[in-house]
Short mmCIF file of C-alpha atoms in Angstrom, two decimals:
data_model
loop_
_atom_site.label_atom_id
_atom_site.label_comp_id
_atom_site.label_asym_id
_atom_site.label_seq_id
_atom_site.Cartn_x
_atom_site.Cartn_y
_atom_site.Cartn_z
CA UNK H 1 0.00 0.00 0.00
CA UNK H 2 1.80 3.13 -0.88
CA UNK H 3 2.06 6.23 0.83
CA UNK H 4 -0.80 8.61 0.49
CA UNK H 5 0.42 12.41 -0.93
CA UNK H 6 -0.53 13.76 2.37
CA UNK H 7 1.92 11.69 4.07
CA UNK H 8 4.82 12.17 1.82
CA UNK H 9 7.15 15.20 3.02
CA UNK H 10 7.65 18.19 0.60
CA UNK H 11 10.08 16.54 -1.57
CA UNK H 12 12.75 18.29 -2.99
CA UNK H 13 13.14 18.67 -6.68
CA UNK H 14 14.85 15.83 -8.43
CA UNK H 15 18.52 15.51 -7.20
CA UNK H 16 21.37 15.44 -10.47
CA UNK H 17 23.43 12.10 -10.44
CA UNK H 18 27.00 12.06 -9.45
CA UNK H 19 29.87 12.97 -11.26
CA UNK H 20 32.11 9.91 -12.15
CA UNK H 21 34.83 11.71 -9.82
CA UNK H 22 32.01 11.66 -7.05
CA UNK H 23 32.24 8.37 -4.66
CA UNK H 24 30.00 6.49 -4.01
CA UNK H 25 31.17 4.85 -1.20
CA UNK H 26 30.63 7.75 1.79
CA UNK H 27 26.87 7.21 1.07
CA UNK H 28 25.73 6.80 4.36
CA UNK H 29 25.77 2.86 5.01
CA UNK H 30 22.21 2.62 6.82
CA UNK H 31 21.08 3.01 4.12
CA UNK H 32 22.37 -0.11 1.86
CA UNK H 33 23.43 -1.97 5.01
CA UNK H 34 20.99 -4.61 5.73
CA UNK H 35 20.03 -5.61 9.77
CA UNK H 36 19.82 -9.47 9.83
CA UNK H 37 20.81 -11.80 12.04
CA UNK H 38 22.13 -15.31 11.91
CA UNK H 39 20.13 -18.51 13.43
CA UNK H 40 21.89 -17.75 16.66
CA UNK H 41 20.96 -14.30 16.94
CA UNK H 42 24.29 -12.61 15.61
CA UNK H 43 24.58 -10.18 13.20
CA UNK H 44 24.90 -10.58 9.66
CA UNK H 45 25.15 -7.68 7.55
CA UNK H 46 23.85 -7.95 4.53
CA UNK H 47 25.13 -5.64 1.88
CA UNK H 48 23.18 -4.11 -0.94
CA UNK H 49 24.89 -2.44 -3.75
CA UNK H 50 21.54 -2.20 -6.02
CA UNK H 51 20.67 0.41 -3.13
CA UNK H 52 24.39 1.36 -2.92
CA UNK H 53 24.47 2.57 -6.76
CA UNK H 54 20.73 3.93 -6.56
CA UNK H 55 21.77 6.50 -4.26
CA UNK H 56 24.71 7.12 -5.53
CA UNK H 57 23.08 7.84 -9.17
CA UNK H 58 20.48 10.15 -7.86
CA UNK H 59 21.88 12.09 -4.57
CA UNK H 60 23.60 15.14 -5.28
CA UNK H 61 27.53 15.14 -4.61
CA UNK H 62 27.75 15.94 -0.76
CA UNK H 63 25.48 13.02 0.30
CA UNK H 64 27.42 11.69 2.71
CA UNK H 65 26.53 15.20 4.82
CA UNK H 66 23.21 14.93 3.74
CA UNK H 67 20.77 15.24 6.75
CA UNK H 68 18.88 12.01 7.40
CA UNK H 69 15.58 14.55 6.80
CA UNK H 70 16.76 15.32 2.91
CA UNK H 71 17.59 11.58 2.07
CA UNK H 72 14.45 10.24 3.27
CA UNK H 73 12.42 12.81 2.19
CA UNK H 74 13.79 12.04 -1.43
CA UNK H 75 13.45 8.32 -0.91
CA UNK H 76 10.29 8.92 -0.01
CA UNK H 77 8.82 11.17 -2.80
CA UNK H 78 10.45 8.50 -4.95
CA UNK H 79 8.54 5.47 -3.43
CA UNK H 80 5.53 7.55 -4.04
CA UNK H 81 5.99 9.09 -7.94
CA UNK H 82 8.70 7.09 -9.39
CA UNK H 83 7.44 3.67 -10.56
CA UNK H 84 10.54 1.82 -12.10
CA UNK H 85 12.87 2.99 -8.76
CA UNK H 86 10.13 2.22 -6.04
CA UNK H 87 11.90 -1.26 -5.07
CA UNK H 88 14.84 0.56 -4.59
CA UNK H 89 13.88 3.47 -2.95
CA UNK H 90 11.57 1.47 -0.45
CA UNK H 91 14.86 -0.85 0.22
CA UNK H 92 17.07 2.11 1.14
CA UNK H 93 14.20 2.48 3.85
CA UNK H 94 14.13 -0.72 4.99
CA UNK H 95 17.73 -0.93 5.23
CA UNK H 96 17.57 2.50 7.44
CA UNK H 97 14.59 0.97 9.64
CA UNK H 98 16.69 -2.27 10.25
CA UNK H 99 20.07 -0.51 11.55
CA UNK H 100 17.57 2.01 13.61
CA UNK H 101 15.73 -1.33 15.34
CA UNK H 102 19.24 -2.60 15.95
CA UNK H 103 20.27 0.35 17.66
CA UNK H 104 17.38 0.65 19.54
CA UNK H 105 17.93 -3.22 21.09
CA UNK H 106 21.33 -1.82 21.79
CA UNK H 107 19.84 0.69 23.80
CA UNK H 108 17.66 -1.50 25.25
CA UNK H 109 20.48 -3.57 26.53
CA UNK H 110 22.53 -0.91 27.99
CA UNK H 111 20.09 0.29 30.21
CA UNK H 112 18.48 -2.47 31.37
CA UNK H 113 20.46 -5.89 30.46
CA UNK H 114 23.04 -6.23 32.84
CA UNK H 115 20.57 -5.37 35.63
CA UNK H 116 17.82 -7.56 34.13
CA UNK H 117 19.64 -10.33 32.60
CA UNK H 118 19.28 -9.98 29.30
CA UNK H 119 21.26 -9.14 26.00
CA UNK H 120 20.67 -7.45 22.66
CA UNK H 121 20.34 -10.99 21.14
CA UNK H 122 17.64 -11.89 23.03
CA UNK H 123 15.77 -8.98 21.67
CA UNK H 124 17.04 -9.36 18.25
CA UNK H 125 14.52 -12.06 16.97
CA UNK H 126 11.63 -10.56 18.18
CA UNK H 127 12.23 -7.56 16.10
CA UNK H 128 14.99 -7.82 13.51
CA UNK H 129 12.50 -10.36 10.71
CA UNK H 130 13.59 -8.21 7.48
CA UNK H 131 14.77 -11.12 4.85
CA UNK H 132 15.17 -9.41 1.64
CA UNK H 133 13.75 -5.61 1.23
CA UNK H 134 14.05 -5.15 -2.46
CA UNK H 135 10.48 -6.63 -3.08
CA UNK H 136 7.56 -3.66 -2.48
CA UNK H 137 5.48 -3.29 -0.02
CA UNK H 138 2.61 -2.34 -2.62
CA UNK H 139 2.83 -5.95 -4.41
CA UNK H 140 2.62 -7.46 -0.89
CA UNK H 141 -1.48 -8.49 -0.18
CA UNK H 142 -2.45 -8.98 3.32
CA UNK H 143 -1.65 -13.06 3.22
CA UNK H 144 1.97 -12.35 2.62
CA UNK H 145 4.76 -12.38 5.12
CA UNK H 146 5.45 -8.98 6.11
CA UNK H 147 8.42 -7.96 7.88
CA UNK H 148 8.50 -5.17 11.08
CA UNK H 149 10.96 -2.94 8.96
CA UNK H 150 8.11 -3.16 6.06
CA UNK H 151 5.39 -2.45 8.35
CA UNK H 152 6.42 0.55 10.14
CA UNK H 153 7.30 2.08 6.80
CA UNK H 154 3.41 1.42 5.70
CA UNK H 155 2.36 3.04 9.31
CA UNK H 156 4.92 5.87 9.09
CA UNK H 157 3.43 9.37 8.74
CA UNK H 158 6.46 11.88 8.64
CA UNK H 159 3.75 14.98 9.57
CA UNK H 160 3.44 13.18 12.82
CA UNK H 161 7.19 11.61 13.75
CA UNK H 162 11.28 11.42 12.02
CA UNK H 163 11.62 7.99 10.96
CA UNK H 164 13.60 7.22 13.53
CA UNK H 165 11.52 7.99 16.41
CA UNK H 166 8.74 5.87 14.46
CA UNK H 167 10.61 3.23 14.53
CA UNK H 168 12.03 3.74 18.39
CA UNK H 169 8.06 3.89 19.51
CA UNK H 170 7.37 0.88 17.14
CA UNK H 171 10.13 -1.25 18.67
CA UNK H 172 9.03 -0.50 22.34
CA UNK H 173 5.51 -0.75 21.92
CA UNK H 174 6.08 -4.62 20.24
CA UNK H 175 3.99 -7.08 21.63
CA UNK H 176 6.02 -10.02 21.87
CA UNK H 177 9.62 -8.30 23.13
CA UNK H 178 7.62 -6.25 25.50
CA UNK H 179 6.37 -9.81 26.85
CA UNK H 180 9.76 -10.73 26.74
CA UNK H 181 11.05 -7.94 28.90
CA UNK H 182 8.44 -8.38 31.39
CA UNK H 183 8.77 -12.05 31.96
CA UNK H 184 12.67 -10.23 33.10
CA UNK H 185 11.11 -7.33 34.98
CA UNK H 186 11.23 -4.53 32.99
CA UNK H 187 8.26 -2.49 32.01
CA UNK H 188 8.58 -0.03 29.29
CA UNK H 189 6.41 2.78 30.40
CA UNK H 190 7.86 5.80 31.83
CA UNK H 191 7.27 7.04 35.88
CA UNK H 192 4.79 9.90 34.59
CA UNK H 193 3.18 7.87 32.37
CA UNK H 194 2.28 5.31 34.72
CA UNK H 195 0.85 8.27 36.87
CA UNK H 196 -0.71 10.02 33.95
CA UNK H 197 -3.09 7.00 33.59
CA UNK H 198 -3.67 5.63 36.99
CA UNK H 199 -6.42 6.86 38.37
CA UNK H 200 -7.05 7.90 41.87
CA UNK H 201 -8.86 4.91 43.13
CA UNK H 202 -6.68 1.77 42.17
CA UNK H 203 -4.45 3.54 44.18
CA UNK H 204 -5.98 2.32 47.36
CA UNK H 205 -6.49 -1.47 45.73
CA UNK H 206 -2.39 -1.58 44.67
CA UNK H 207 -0.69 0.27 47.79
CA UNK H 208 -3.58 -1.10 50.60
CA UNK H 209 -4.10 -4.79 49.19
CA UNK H 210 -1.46 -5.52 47.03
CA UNK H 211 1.56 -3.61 48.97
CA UNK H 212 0.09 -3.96 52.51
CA UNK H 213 0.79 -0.30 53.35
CA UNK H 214 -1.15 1.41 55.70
CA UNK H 215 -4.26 3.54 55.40
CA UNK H 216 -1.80 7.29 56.09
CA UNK H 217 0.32 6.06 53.63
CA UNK H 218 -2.30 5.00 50.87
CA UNK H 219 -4.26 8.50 51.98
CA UNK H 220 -1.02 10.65 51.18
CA UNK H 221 -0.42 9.04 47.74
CA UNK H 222 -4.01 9.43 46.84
CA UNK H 223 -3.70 13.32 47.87
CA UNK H 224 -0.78 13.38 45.49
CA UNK H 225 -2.05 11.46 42.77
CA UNK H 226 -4.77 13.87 42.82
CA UNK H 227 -2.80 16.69 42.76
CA UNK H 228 -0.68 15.33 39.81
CA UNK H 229 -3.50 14.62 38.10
CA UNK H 230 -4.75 18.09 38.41
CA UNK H 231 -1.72 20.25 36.87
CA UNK H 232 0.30 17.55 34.55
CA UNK H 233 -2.84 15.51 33.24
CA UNK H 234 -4.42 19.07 32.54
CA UNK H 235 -1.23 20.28 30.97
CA UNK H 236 -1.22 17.14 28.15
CA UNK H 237 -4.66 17.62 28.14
CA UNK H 238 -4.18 20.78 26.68
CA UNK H 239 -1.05 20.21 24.90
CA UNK H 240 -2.89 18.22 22.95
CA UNK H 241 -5.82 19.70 22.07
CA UNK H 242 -3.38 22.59 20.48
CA UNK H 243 -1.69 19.65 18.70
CA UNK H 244 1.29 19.20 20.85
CA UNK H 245 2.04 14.99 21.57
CA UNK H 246 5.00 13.19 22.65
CA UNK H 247 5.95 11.53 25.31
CA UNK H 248 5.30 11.77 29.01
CA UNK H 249 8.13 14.02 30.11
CA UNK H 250 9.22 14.87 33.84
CA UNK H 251 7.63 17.68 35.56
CA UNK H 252 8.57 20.88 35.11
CA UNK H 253 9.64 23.03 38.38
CA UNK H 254 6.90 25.43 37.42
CA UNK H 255 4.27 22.34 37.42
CA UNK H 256 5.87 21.12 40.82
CA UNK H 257 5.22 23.93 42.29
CA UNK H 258 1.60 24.17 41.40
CA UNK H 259 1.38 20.58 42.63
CA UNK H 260 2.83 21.62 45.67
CA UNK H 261 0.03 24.36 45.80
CA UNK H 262 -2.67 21.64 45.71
CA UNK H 263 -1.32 19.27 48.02
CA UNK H 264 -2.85 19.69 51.75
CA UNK H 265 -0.76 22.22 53.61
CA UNK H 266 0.51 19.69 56.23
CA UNK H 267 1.79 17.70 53.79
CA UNK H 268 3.20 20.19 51.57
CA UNK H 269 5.05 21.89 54.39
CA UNK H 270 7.27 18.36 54.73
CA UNK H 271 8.13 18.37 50.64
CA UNK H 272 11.02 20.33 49.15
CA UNK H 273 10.99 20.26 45.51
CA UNK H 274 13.34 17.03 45.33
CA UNK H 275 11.27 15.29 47.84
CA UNK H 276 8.20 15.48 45.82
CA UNK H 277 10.01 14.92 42.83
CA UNK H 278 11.10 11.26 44.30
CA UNK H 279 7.95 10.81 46.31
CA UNK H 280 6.19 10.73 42.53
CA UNK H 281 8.61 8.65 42.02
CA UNK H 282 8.45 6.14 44.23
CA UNK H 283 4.49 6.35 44.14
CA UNK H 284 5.40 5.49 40.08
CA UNK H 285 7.96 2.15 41.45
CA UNK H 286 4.64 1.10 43.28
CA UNK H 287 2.46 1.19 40.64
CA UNK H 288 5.15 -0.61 38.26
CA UNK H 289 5.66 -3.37 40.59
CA UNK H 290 2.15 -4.09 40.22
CA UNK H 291 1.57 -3.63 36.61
CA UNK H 292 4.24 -6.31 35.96
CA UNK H 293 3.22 -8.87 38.71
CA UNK H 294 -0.27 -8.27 37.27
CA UNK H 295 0.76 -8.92 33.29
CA UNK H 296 2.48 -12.19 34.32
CA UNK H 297 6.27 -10.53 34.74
CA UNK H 298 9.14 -10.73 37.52
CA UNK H 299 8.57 -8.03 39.85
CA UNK H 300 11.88 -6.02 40.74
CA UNK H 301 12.88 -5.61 44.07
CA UNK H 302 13.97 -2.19 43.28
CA UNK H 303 12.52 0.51 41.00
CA UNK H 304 13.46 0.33 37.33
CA UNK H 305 14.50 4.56 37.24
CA UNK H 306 13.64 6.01 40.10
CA UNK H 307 16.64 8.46 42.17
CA UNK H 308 15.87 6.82 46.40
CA UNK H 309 14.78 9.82 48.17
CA UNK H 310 14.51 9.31 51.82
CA UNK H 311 10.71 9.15 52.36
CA UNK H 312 9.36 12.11 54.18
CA UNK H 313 7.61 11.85 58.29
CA UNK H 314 4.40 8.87 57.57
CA UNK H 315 5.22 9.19 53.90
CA UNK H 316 5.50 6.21 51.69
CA UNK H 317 7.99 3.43 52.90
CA UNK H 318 12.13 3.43 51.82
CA UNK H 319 13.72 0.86 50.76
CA UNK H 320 16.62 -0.63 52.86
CA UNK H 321 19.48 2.47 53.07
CA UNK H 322 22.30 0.27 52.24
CA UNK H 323 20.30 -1.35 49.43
CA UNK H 324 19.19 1.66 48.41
CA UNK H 325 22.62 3.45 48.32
CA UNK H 326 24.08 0.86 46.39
CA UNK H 327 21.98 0.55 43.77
CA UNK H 328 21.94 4.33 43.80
CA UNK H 329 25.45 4.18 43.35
CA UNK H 330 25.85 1.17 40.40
CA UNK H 331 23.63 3.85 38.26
CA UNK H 332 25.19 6.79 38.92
CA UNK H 333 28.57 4.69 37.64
CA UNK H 334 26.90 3.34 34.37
CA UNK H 335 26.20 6.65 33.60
CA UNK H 336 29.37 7.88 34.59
CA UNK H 337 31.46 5.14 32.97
CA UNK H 338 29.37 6.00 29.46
CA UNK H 339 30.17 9.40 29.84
CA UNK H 340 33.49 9.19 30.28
CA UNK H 341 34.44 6.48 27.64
CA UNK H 342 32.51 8.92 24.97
CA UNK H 343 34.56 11.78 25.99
CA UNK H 344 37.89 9.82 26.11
CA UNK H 345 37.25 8.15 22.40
CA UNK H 346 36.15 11.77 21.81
CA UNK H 347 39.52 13.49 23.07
CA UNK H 348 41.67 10.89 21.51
CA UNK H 349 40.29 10.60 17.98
CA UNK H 350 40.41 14.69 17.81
CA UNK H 351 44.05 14.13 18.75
CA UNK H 352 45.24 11.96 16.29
CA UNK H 353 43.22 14.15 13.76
CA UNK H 354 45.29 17.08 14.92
CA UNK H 355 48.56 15.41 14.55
CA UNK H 356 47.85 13.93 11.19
CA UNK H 357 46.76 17.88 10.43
CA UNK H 358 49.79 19.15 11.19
CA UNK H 359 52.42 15.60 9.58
CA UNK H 360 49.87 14.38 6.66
CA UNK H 361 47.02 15.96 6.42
CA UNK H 362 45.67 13.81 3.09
CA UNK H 363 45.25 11.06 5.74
CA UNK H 364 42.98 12.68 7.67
CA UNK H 365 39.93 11.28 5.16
CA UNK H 366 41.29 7.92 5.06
CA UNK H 367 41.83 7.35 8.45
CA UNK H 368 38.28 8.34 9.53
CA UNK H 369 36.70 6.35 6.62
CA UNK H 370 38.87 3.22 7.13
CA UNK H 371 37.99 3.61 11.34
CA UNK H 372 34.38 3.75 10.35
CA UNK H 373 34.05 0.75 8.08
CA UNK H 374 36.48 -1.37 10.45
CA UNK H 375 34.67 -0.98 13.25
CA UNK H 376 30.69 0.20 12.10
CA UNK H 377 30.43 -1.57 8.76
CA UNK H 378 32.36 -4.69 10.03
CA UNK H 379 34.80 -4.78 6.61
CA UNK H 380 37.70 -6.60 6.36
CA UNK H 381 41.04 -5.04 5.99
CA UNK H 382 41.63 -5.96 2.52
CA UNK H 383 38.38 -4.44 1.27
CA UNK H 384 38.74 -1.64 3.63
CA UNK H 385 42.19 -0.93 1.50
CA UNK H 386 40.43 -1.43 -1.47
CA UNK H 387 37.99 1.33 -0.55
CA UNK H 388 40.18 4.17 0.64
CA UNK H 389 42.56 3.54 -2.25
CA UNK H 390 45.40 1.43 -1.06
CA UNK H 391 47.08 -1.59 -2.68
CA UNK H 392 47.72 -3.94 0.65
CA UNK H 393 46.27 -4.31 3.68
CA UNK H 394 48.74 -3.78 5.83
CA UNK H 395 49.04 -0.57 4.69
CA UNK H 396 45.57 0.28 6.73
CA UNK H 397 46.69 -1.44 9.88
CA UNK H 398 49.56 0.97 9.67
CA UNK H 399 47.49 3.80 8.86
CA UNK H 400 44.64 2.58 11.81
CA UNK H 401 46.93 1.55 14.48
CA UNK H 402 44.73 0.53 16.48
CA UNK H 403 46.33 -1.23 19.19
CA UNK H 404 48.04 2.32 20.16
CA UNK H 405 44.65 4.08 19.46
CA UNK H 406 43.01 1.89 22.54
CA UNK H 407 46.37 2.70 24.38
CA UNK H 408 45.32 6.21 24.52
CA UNK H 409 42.01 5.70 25.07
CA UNK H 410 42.27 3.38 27.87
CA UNK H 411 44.52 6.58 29.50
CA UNK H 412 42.54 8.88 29.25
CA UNK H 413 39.65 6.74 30.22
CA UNK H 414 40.95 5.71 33.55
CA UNK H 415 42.22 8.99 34.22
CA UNK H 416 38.68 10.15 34.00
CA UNK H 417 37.06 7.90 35.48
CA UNK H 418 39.46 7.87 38.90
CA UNK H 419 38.63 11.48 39.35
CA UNK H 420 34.28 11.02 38.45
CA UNK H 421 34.03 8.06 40.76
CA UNK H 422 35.76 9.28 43.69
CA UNK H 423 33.24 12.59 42.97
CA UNK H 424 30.31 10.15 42.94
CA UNK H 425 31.22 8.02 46.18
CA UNK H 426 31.61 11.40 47.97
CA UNK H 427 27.76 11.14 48.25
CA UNK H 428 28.10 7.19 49.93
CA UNK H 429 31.05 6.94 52.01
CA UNK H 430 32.52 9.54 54.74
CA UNK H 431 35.52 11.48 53.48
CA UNK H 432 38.52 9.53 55.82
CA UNK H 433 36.73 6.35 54.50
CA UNK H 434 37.04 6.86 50.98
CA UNK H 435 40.75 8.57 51.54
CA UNK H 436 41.74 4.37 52.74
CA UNK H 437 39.27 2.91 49.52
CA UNK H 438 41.56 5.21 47.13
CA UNK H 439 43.99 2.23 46.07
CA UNK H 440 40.97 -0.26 46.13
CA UNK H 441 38.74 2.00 43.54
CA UNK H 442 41.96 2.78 41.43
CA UNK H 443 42.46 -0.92 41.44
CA UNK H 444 38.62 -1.97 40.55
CA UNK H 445 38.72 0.68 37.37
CA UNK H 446 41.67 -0.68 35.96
CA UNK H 447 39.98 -3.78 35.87
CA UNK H 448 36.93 -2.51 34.50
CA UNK H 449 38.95 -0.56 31.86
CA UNK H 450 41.12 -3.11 31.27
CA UNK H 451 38.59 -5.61 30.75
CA UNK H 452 36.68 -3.26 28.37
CA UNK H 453 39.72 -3.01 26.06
CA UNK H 454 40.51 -6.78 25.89
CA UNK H 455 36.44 -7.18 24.97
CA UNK H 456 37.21 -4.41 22.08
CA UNK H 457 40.46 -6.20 20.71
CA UNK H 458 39.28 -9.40 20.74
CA UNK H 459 36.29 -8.19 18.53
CA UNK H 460 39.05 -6.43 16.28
CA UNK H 461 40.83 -9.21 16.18
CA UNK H 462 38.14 -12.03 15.67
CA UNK H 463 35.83 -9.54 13.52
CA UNK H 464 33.47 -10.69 15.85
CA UNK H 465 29.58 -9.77 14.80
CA UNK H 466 29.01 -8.74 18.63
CA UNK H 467 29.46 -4.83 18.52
CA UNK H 468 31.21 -4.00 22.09
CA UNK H 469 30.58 -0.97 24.42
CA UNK H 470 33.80 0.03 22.87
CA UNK H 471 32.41 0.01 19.42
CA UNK H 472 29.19 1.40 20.27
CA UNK H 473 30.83 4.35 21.72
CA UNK H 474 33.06 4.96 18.57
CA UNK H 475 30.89 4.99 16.24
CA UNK H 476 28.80 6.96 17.86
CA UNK H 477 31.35 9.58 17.93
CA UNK H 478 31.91 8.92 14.31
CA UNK H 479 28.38 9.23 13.22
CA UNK H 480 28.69 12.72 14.79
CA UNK H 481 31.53 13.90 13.14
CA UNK H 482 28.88 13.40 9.67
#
């Protein structure tokens, strides 16, 4: 079924075709790099050079800055007008929507996984079903097969979402790997959704039955329900109705304030801004619990992403401090760790950049491309030398070094992250404690680190499908330098 005009984005006017000088081969690779995976769940890109040449032949020189926006709108308008490059066009799409659902499943994984007990290949085979996307989706009648990646491109309406948010709320909202995640305990709904569309009464069936607190404490979160109910409910409410959408954000301090304002005044007095921030909050890790014990799931015995606020005077119950702080702590460290392994690739790569500025500065283009289809695009070194224009490999191992380029990373790394952990523990442990735990925590991150970079040179080494934290973060950085 094709797209209807109204849902096509203005298109621009037809692009010229490359020059012969132009290159193909910086076309971004989403979109002729096929998502599938292997019997075991692996990845196994599959390259398409039909969409490869299509783009190349009909994006103006420059496409490898294109915006994401411009090359789908084209792709688009051509699915829709163009009859003998439909197939094409609609397979550069697919190809986009299959390296978007991987990503997300990556996402998925680094939040939750290690937490949870789960991995990205778990998820894949729920989501990533694309076999070959060169057939289109208006020959396909409602008997045939019909892939996710081909689906959400029939749903997609780009007045309403990007693609690649479509695809995000597509891959979260799926029926089967949201089962999945809740037979593991994680429930895909945010805190202020949860609250947004639990209404005042259950409240006393989940926290009085269900949670065996007592009437004060089920009273309280009813008067804040109520009150939350009143300003943010009313605020989507309205944001709605003058076309706003989106999803359920945190409160603004403006609408905790007028919360505050609703709340009883004996309550109120007890609750800073932070401490109704978290008592939402935890009200939101009640409701959860329930909502997966009640769909058939393993109930946490923690929240999924709620900050542990000491509960105020007859407020809702705390968990156990210690239990509490150390969870606390493990997140704040994830976060942390990411952080600082973005900035170090970051720091390093801008280096190296400078340096081969300043000594040989018709490398700089090489190196980059030859980094991103190493470690993204998952070439071999022989094609990769094919591609940037050199007659061995060797020659881009040389050019790479890569075993140095993890050197400095790791350094810079560990350097960072010895200074932002001993910040974050300042919060958990008393000053002349932490002064004794200084060798231990230098100790425990060059483990961590260390262990990090074997993971990422094994993968170099083995060309390993399984895209480390290491990898994730580079090309990440990469993909920004575009």
């Amino acid at each position: 079924m094709p797209l209807s005009p109204t849902m096509v984005l203005n298109a621009p006017p037809r692009m010229r075709s490359l020059s012969p000088m132009d290159s193909p081969s910086e076309i971004p690779s989403k979109y002729w790099r096929l998502v599938r995976i292997t019997a075991s769940s692996r990845i196994s890109p599959h390259l398409l050079p039909t969409a490869k040449t299509y783009l190349a032949q009909h994006l103006t020189k420059g496409a490898e800055t294109a915006t994401d926006t411009a090359i789908q709108a084209y792709l688009l308008s051509q699915w829709q007008a163009a009859a003998d490059q439909i197939t094409v066009a609609e397979g550069c799409l697919r190809c986009y929507v299959s390296n978007q659902v991987e990503w997300v499943c990556q996402d998925l994984e680094a939040r939750f996984g290690e937490r949870y007990g789960f991995t990205r290949y778990e998820l894949f085979p729920f989501v990533l079903d694309e076999t070959y996307p060169l057939e289109p989706l208006a020959n396909s009648s409602s008997e045939t097969y019909c892939s996710l990646a081909a689906d959400i491109l029939r749903s997609f309406d780009p007045q309403r979402a990007s693609l690649s948010t479509w695809v995000t709320r597509r891959v979260r909202h799926h029926r089967d790997l949201n089962r999945f995640l809740l037979q593991h305990g994680v429930y895909l709904v945010s805190d202020w959704a949860i609250l947004n569309d639990t209404s005042v009464k259950q409240v006393s069936k989940i926290l009085g039955e269900f949670h065996g607190l007592s009437p004060t404490e089920v009273t309280q979160a009813q008067q804040l329900l109520q009150s939350y109910h009143g300003v943010y409910r009313r605020d989507r409410i309205q944001q709605r109705q003058a076309g706003g959408g989106g999803g359920c954000v945190p409160p603004t301090p403006e609408q905790l304030q007028r919360l505050a304002q609703q709340l009883p005044r004996a309550l109120a007095q007890k609750l800073s801004e932070d401490d109704l921030l978290g008592q939402l909050q935890a009200l939101a890790s009640y409701l959860r619990h329930y909502r997966i014990h009640v769909r058939g799931g393993l109930v946490p015995t923690e929240s999924l992403d709620r900050p542990e606020i000491a509960a105020v005077a007859q407020g809702m119950r705390a968990p156990a401090p210690q239990e509490d702080d150390t969870a606390q702590f493990l997140a704040g460290f994830r976060q942390v760790f990411d952080q600082c392994l973005q900035q170090a690739i970051a720091t390093v790569i801008e280096t190296w950049l400078a340096r081969l500025q300043r000594r040989q500065p018709e490398k700089i283009e090489p190196f980059l491309k030859a980094l991103r289809l190493f470690h993204c695009d998952g070439l071999a070194m022989g094609e990769i030398a094919r591609q940037i224009g050199f007659s061995q490999q060797y020659q881009v191992s040389r050019l790479l070094k890569l075993k140095a380029l993890r050197a400095d990373i790791r350094q810079h790394l560990l350097q960072q992250m010895c200074d932002r952990t001993r910040q974050l523990a300042q919060a958990y442990v008393d000053p002349e404690r932490l002064h004794h735990l200084n060798a231990q925590i230098d100790a425990a991150l060059a483990e961590r680190v260390d262990s990090l970079m074997a993971t990422a040179e094994t993968e170099a080494t083995t060309q390993s499908q399984h895209r480390s934290q290491f990898t994730v973060a580079l090309c990440r950085h990469l993909d920004s330098r575009r």
